């Protein structure tokens, strides 16, 4: 048995992982989350901002991290729309504009376009598009936005948009909300944007990046929503405060936690089994 | 026929039959995409000297303005239940292509094969092409040409370039530096390519020097200066010793100091320093363990979304 | 001359960037430098694209093993650049530009470039990264062995956090909630992980500052490459 496990073809492990994720998806198994302090702080900060506050929504991710970050991008946008904050969307990633378009069309246009007071382009939200330059783009965005771009993503002059009146850049915003998939992302926004310009900032990030951002919380980041679990937590808090978002169709993060749970169980089992085999093999070699 | 080939042939045949039945026999089909038309229309206003937007629904065929009207129709994804949606062949082909490419890449899990290599070659070409197009439109045109030759940019590329803009001659500097980048191909002029590189390196060094010291050094030290004995106020207004927060602060401060001791190599790690450094290693191991767990979570989520795409967006066997 | 001028350029530009943090009159120089940096990066991208074409053309002409895949790469590269630069399938987005067929955004939904991004680039990038889930599982089984105390500490923490990140954490009763996996996970993140990462961050900041100073002072010239 020991020899069999020691020489097990890794493709069986691949198959086990595939099934651990596929079966919960096919059976529609989800999992709700209890919020942590970091996620709660993020929610509370956005909730406490006066209606109509200016929020810079920097969605810095691409399809490779879409799975984790799109649910939280939707939740942040949804929350800000519910509070009628003014949203300034932009991205530092070249493949980020489709992520902006998706968030705007799904949440802003899909959920708030036909409500009692729809969100109007240029007055309640606008899409500034992609800002090239990686870390070098952050400071100009915060200090002098028009120096980087004089038009939005549709080619409309910024001076023609009502919500750009009196706004020179990020330093005139009440909050930066950054959804970060890596570099450039939350770290660059903290280093070149929020810390030198004293702009409050909250971040959502992937699991890979989460530990790098823990030191910034709570002094330099008002809140931190980490990985798909953080997204599920934010959805749970939002659903509690706004019960119309309790259904599973609004909660992609919650839906993905079901498969996550089973895959985690598999991972723990594999780690324990691998170590058990290692210990048993060592003992067997010791006896010989 | 070898057993492996037989098993794969049977699996592929079963898959093909399943797809055919699902595509033909179910209402939802397989990977069908629907779009709605979004139309904008305009009429040239001679007084204003520009095209003014009009609602195309208000101008009928009988109207004299109908034939002067200019139109543009964009097709966007239809929302679920939209009755004006029409079937989109190009997007349906796109979904099928995306699904087949996804399966080609997943096939690498079994064995390296032609399908995977083909998908790999495709992604190298498409991602390099994508980066070039973004660099062209968002940097060379939007940031460079618009500044250096605003009239040319307005006429040929970006019609909404503001009309009052003058040529910014300072942008000849990046033009010259940019040309020098290609000097690396010259047999005797390769050294000229160092100048733009030096500019980039110098800019990066200067910016990072201050930003890292501000955000990652001074701010982090400030955040680590925490009270080791914390008092809280209870419901009666009396001050009580908050042992939980005190312990957390002590562990945090001690953790930072011991970990920094580990990274301090100017003193030999023996005796007291060695023991403190060992504690630092343990703190770092806990950090890496948590980091590993969060990374695992991240990777699994990526797989979850791909399988959701296959089951929901393509096959339609999950979700509404 | 060949090495002195670049060192002077790097040092003077870097010093200006650093001084601009403290001197508002120099801020305009910093903004300009940040823009020029972006333009140079884009031009370097053109260089990279050209190198890619040259490399694959060489493979095709020499009929190296797998040259067919190089042909596929080149073909998709040319098609992607072609439809993107020429804005194939893009329509005007605003009424004032209806007489200019090319005035829409290059990534407009429904255009050919958007189609390539949506149905080729995006799914393949996502799937490539999704493969990592399988490799992480295989590595967990074959490579993550607790061979010493430190490795055991790493693995035990990983297991606690893996359990604490999912709803499996709550099986202990309320009286023992202080040792529930969720509580332990949050405590771990707030104290040990923050402490360790903070120390790493401080160390990196000092390293970056030292390296940047060396570059600005001309002591580090490794970016100039070897003698040519």
XYZ file of N, CA and C in Angstrom, chain B residues 121-278:
474
model
N 0.454 28.358 -28.376
C 0.941 29.222 -29.457
C -0.039 30.363 -29.707
N -1.332 30.034 -29.630
C -2.377 31.040 -29.823
C -2.284 32.131 -28.764
N -2.137 31.715 -27.513
C -2.177 32.715 -26.452
C -0.938 33.599 -26.495
N 0.207 33.046 -26.900
C 1.411 33.882 -27.004
C 1.169 34.958 -28.064
N 0.647 34.544 -29.194
C 0.396 35.499 -30.279
C -0.637 36.549 -29.897
N -1.759 36.108 -29.322
C -2.841 37.041 -28.995
C -2.421 38.003 -27.884
N -1.749 37.495 -26.846
C -1.392 38.392 -25.741
C -0.321 39.395 -26.171
N 0.636 38.977 -27.013
C 1.629 39.932 -27.515
C 0.937 40.972 -28.391
N 0.035 40.531 -29.235
C -0.711 41.450 -30.099
C -1.545 42.423 -29.294
N -2.188 41.918 -28.238
C -3.009 42.771 -27.376
C -2.161 43.873 -26.749
N -1.001 43.492 -26.219
C -0.114 44.481 -25.578
C 0.314 45.553 -26.580
N 0.602 45.146 -27.821
C 1.013 46.106 -28.849
C -0.102 47.086 -29.170
N -1.325 46.585 -29.295
C -2.453 47.442 -29.649
C -2.720 48.452 -28.535
N -2.662 47.992 -27.290
C -2.880 48.897 -26.151
C -1.790 49.956 -26.119
N -0.534 49.532 -26.332
C 0.576 50.492 -26.340
C 0.376 51.523 -27.461
N -0.123 51.063 -28.606
C -0.327 51.968 -29.741
C -1.393 53.007 -29.429
N -2.594 52.561 -29.044
C -3.708 53.490 -28.883
C -3.628 54.311 -27.594
N -3.275 53.662 -26.487
C -3.352 54.350 -25.192
C -2.099 55.114 -24.822
N -1.005 54.870 -25.502
C 0.217 55.589 -25.165
C 0.704 56.403 -26.353
N 1.017 55.700 -27.444
C 1.621 56.407 -28.574
C 0.674 57.441 -29.190
N -0.602 57.098 -29.293
C -1.555 58.053 -29.864
C -2.065 59.006 -28.773
N -2.630 58.439 -27.692
C -3.325 59.258 -26.690
C -2.380 60.151 -25.882
N -1.166 59.699 -25.648
C -0.260 60.489 -24.794
C 0.809 61.202 -25.607
N 1.154 60.663 -26.736
C 2.325 61.151 -27.447
C 1.926 61.993 -28.653
N 1.217 61.374 -29.586
C 0.845 62.078 -30.809
C -0.067 63.262 -30.524
N -0.970 63.093 -29.546
C -1.909 64.160 -29.178
C -1.147 65.387 -28.662
N 0.017 65.164 -28.033
C 0.788 66.286 -27.476
C 1.691 66.909 -28.537
N 2.263 66.029 -29.358
C 3.263 66.509 -30.315
C 2.620 67.080 -31.578
N 1.590 66.435 -32.073
C 0.890 66.905 -33.285
C -0.616 66.799 -33.049
N -1.187 67.711 -32.264
C -2.615 67.597 -31.912
C -3.548 67.642 -33.127
N -3.187 68.418 -34.149
C -4.087 68.507 -35.314
C -4.120 67.195 -36.088
N -2.950 66.578 -36.269
C -2.890 65.276 -36.953
C -3.673 64.235 -36.147
N -3.472 64.262 -34.825
C -4.169 63.296 -33.963
C -5.681 63.486 -34.087
N -6.140 64.728 -34.096
C -7.581 64.981 -34.176
C -8.146 64.520 -35.514
N -7.403 64.782 -36.570
C -7.901 64.461 -37.914
C -7.879 62.963 -38.166
N -6.790 62.305 -37.741
C -6.582 60.909 -38.164
C -6.938 59.862 -37.110
N -6.874 60.217 -35.828
C -7.002 59.164 -34.817
C -8.032 59.472 -33.726
N -7.897 60.604 -33.075
C -8.754 60.900 -31.921
C -9.536 62.173 -32.205
N -10.766 62.073 -32.732
C -11.504 63.267 -33.163
C -11.861 64.233 -32.032
N -11.868 63.738 -30.783
C -12.255 64.603 -29.667
C -11.074 65.282 -29.006
N -9.931 65.299 -29.648
C -8.782 66.034 -29.110
C -9.171 67.516 -29.042
N -8.986 68.152 -27.872
C -9.389 69.564 -27.742
C -8.733 70.433 -28.814
N -9.479 71.408 -29.350
C -8.987 72.185 -30.481
C -7.986 73.267 -30.067
N -8.001 73.704 -28.828
C -7.106 74.803 -28.453
C -5.678 74.381 -28.162
N -5.389 73.091 -28.272
C -4.069 72.611 -27.823
C -2.942 72.996 -28.766
N -1.842 73.495 -28.170
C -0.640 73.777 -28.959
C 0.272 72.562 -28.931
N 1.223 72.562 -29.879
C 2.227 71.491 -29.895
C 3.120 71.629 -28.666
N 3.293 70.534 -27.943
C 4.192 70.566 -26.771
C 5.546 70.047 -27.225
N 6.467 70.974 -27.537
C 7.745 70.598 -28.126
C 8.608 69.776 -27.172
N 8.305 69.859 -25.879
C 9.078 69.083 -24.892
C 8.965 67.576 -25.158
N 7.903 67.173 -25.856
C 7.703 65.752 -26.111
C 8.607 65.231 -27.234
N 9.448 66.105 -27.768
C 10.489 65.630 -28.682
C 11.516 64.801 -27.911
N 11.639 65.092 -26.609
C 12.620 64.362 -25.789
C 12.284 62.865 -25.743
N 11.044 62.472 -25.370
C 10.750 61.028 -25.410
C 10.796 60.468 -26.823
N 10.542 61.298 -27.846
C 10.630 60.808 -29.224
C 12.075 60.416 -29.541
N 12.995 61.301 -29.162
C 14.416 61.024 -29.422
C 14.866 59.813 -28.619
N 14.484 59.781 -27.343
C 14.860 58.634 -26.490
C 14.247 57.351 -27.048
N 13.029 57.433 -27.556
C 12.368 56.254 -28.115
C 13.082 55.730 -29.347
N 13.538 56.640 -30.181
C 14.296 56.222 -31.372
C 15.604 55.562 -30.938
N 16.203 56.100 -29.890
C 17.477 55.537 -29.399
C 17.316 54.111 -28.879
N 16.103 53.744 -28.457
C 15.849 52.369 -27.985
C 16.203 51.372 -29.079
N 15.936 51.757 -30.339
C 16.185 50.847 -31.463
C 17.646 50.833 -31.883
N 18.463 51.680 -31.247
C 19.887 51.728 -31.585
C 20.599 50.420 -31.229
N 19.968 49.574 -30.425
C 20.601 48.309 -30.053
C 20.815 47.405 -31.261
N 20.121 47.690 -32.349
C 20.297 46.893 -33.550
C 21.437 47.386 -34.428
N 21.962 48.584 -34.098
C 23.050 49.128 -34.912
C 24.351 48.446 -34.509
N 25.174 48.052 -35.462
C 26.427 47.347 -35.109
C 27.354 48.226 -34.254
N 27.438 49.540 -34.590
C 28.382 50.392 -33.868
C 27.690 51.356 -32.907
N 26.385 51.382 -32.920
C 25.688 52.369 -32.093
C 24.915 51.789 -30.934
N 25.250 50.539 -30.555
C 24.485 49.867 -29.489
C 24.509 50.657 -28.194
N 25.611 51.377 -27.919
C 25.762 52.086 -26.651
C 24.718 53.192 -26.493
N 24.182 53.690 -27.614
C 23.164 54.751 -27.543
C 21.878 54.251 -26.873
N 21.621 52.953 -26.954
C 20.404 52.389 -26.350
C 20.453 52.460 -24.828
N 21.635 52.774 -24.274
C 21.743 52.870 -22.805
C 21.091 54.153 -22.300
N 20.996 55.173 -23.151
C 20.477 56.463 -22.682
C 19.003 56.374 -22.262
N 18.112 55.851 -23.119
C 16.734 55.729 -22.646
C 16.606 54.770 -21.458
N 17.434 53.741 -21.440
C 17.398 52.807 -20.315
C 17.800 53.515 -19.028
N 18.814 54.370 -19.110
C 19.274 55.123 -17.943
C 18.170 56.060 -17.449
N 17.439 56.651 -18.386
C 16.329 57.529 -18.005
C 15.279 56.745 -17.215
N 14.929 55.574 -17.738
C 13.900 54.744 -17.075
C 14.391 54.296 -15.697
N 15.636 53.838 -15.636
C 16.190 53.352 -14.361
C 16.279 54.491 -13.352
N 16.743 55.651 -13.801
C 16.862 56.798 -12.898
C 15.512 57.250 -12.368
N 14.516 57.335 -13.250
C 13.161 57.745 -12.824
C 12.633 56.773 -11.779
N 12.752 55.485 -12.083
C 12.247 54.458 -11.160
C 12.960 54.547 -9.817
N 14.293 54.683 -9.845
C 15.058 54.729 -8.602
C 14.658 55.937 -7.759
N 14.534 57.092 -8.399
C 14.173 58.308 -7.672
C 12.794 58.236 -7.045
N 11.832 57.707 -7.812
C 10.452 57.623 -7.297
C 10.354 56.599 -6.172
N 10.986 55.455 -6.371
C 10.851 54.380 -5.376
C 11.601 54.693 -4.082
N 12.694 55.454 -4.194
C 13.473 55.776 -2.998
C 12.578 56.402 -1.932
N 11.864 57.452 -2.319
C 11.061 58.176 -1.331
C 9.786 57.411 -0.992
N 9.109 56.846 -2.002
C 7.825 56.163 -1.755
C 7.988 54.977 -0.818
N 9.016 54.174 -1.040
C 9.224 53.017 -0.179
C 9.569 53.453 1.241
N 10.400 54.488 1.368
C 10.754 54.938 2.711
C 9.539 55.508 3.438
N 8.680 56.200 2.703
C 7.503 56.798 3.322
C 6.484 55.733 3.716
N 6.042 54.934 2.708
C 4.914 54.016 2.937
C 5.321 52.710 3.599
N 6.513 52.205 3.296
C 6.905 50.868 3.752
C 7.928 50.878 4.869
N 8.441 52.031 5.218
C 9.447 52.062 6.292
C 8.930 52.889 7.465
N 8.804 54.211 7.231
C 8.386 55.095 8.327
C 6.965 54.767 8.787
N 6.055 54.606 7.839
C 4.657 54.308 8.208
C 4.541 52.975 8.927
N 5.325 52.005 8.514
C 5.261 50.688 9.154
C 5.840 50.738 10.557
N 6.901 51.508 10.751
C 7.470 51.647 12.097
C 6.460 52.364 12.989
N 5.831 53.397 12.417
C 4.817 54.128 13.183
C 3.689 53.182 13.610
N 3.266 52.312 12.693
C 2.173 51.371 12.992
C 2.584 50.327 14.028
N 3.881 50.086 14.158
C 4.352 49.075 15.114
C 4.507 49.667 16.508
N 4.545 50.986 16.623
C 4.655 51.599 17.948
C 3.271 51.554 18.576
N 3.059 50.500 19.374
C 1.743 50.232 19.958
C 1.869 50.142 21.471
N 0.800 50.479 22.178
C 0.861 50.313 23.648
C 0.885 48.840 24.018
N 1.788 48.449 24.924
C 1.873 47.052 25.329
C 0.924 46.744 26.481
N 0.483 47.784 27.155
C -0.523 47.620 28.217
C -1.721 48.469 27.808
N -2.811 47.786 27.482
C -3.982 48.486 26.937
C -5.113 48.468 27.958
N -5.702 49.615 28.148
C -6.876 49.702 29.011
C -8.098 50.045 28.165
N -9.189 49.384 28.484
C -10.446 49.684 27.796
C -11.442 50.209 28.827
N -12.510 50.792 28.306
C -13.555 51.300 29.203
C -14.728 50.336 29.169
N -15.139 49.850 30.342
C -16.261 48.913 30.342
C -17.591 49.682 30.306
N -18.689 48.932 30.372
C -20.002 49.572 30.220
C -20.295 50.580 31.331
N -19.692 50.356 32.529
C -19.909 51.286 33.649
C -19.023 52.513 33.577
N -18.148 52.568 32.608
C -17.256 53.709 32.468
C -15.929 53.521 33.184
N -15.742 52.367 33.821
C -14.482 52.139 34.550
C -13.421 51.611 33.584
N -12.167 51.933 33.923
C -11.066 51.452 33.082
C -10.702 50.038 33.508
N -10.660 49.131 32.519
C -10.269 47.749 32.819
C -9.114 47.366 31.915
N -8.299 46.452 32.421
C -7.147 45.989 31.657
C -7.637 45.082 30.517
N -7.356 45.451 29.280
C -7.778 44.668 28.114
C -6.650 43.697 27.786
N -6.691 42.513 28.396
C -5.570 41.575 28.252
C -5.438 41.057 26.821
N -6.603 40.931 26.124
C -6.565 40.400 24.737
C -5.784 41.339 23.821
N -6.179 42.645 23.854
C -5.518 43.605 22.971
C -4.051 43.773 23.376
N -3.792 43.752 24.703
C -2.405 43.886 25.180
C -1.550 42.735 24.657
N -2.090 41.526 24.764
C -1.349 40.346 24.294
C -1.105 40.439 22.785
N -2.129 40.846 22.049
C -1.978 40.979 20.586
C -0.873 41.973 20.255
N -0.895 43.116 20.952
C 0.121 44.136 20.676
C 1.517 43.626 21.021
N 1.629 42.922 22.160
C 2.944 42.391 22.565
C 3.457 41.403 21.519
N 2.572 40.507 21.080
C 2.971 39.503 20.074
C 3.378 40.198 18.781
N 2.615 41.231 18.384
C 2.910 41.934 17.128
C 4.271 42.619 17.201
N 4.491 43.371 18.276
C 5.763 44.098 18.414
C 6.931 43.115 18.515
N 6.749 42.082 19.346
C 7.809 41.082 19.496
C 8.066 40.366 18.175
N 6.997 40.075 17.455
C 7.124 39.395 16.166
C 7.930 40.223 15.171
N 7.641 41.523 15.108
C 8.372 42.399 14.175
C 9.851 42.458 14.573
N 10.112 42.644 15.865
C 11.502 42.793 16.316
C 12.310 41.507 16.109
N 11.702 40.365 16.429
C 12.433 39.105 16.263
C 12.673 38.797 14.786
N 11.693 39.081 13.949
C 11.865 38.824 12.510
C 12.936 39.749 11.929
N 12.944 41.010 12.380
C 13.981 41.932 11.900
C 15.356 41.475 12.358
N 15.434 40.905 13.555
C 16.711 40.382 14.061
C 17.218 39.278 13.147
N 16.322 38.439 12.677
C 16.736 37.363 11.768
C 17.382 37.928 10.510
N 16.839 39.075 10.008
C 17.357 39.644 8.761
C 18.608 40.497 8.972
N 19.027 40.651 10.232
C 20.191 41.490 10.509
C 21.428 40.607 10.514
N 22.206 40.650 9.429
C 23.323 39.721 9.273
C 24.667 40.324 9.661
N 24.662 41.560 10.173
C 25.942 42.174 10.552
C 26.461 41.640 11.886
N 25.565 40.972 12.626
C 25.973 40.366 13.901
C 25.770 38.858 13.784
N 26.713 38.103 14.321
C 26.575 36.648 14.209
C 25.389 36.156 15.032
N 24.650 35.218 14.479
C 23.447 34.726 15.159
C 23.805 33.628 16.148
N 24.434 34.052 17.241
C 24.769 33.100 18.306
C 24.308 33.687 19.632
N 24.209 32.834 20.630
C 23.823 33.298 21.970
C 22.410 33.867 21.995
N 22.276 35.027 22.646
C 20.956 35.661 22.786
C 20.404 36.054 21.416
N 21.286 36.634 20.599
C 20.867 37.056 19.248
C 20.380 35.839 18.454
N 21.094 34.722 18.617
C 20.704 33.494 17.912
C 19.329 33.020 18.324
N 19.066 33.083 19.623
C 17.755 32.612 20.114
C 16.624 33.526 19.650
N 16.890 34.829 19.692
C 15.866 35.788 19.225
C 15.620 35.583 17.733
N 16.718 35.377 17.011
C 16.605 35.170 15.566
C 15.795 33.897 15.270
N 15.935 32.878 16.109
C 15.192 31.628 15.936
C 13.689 31.877 16.089
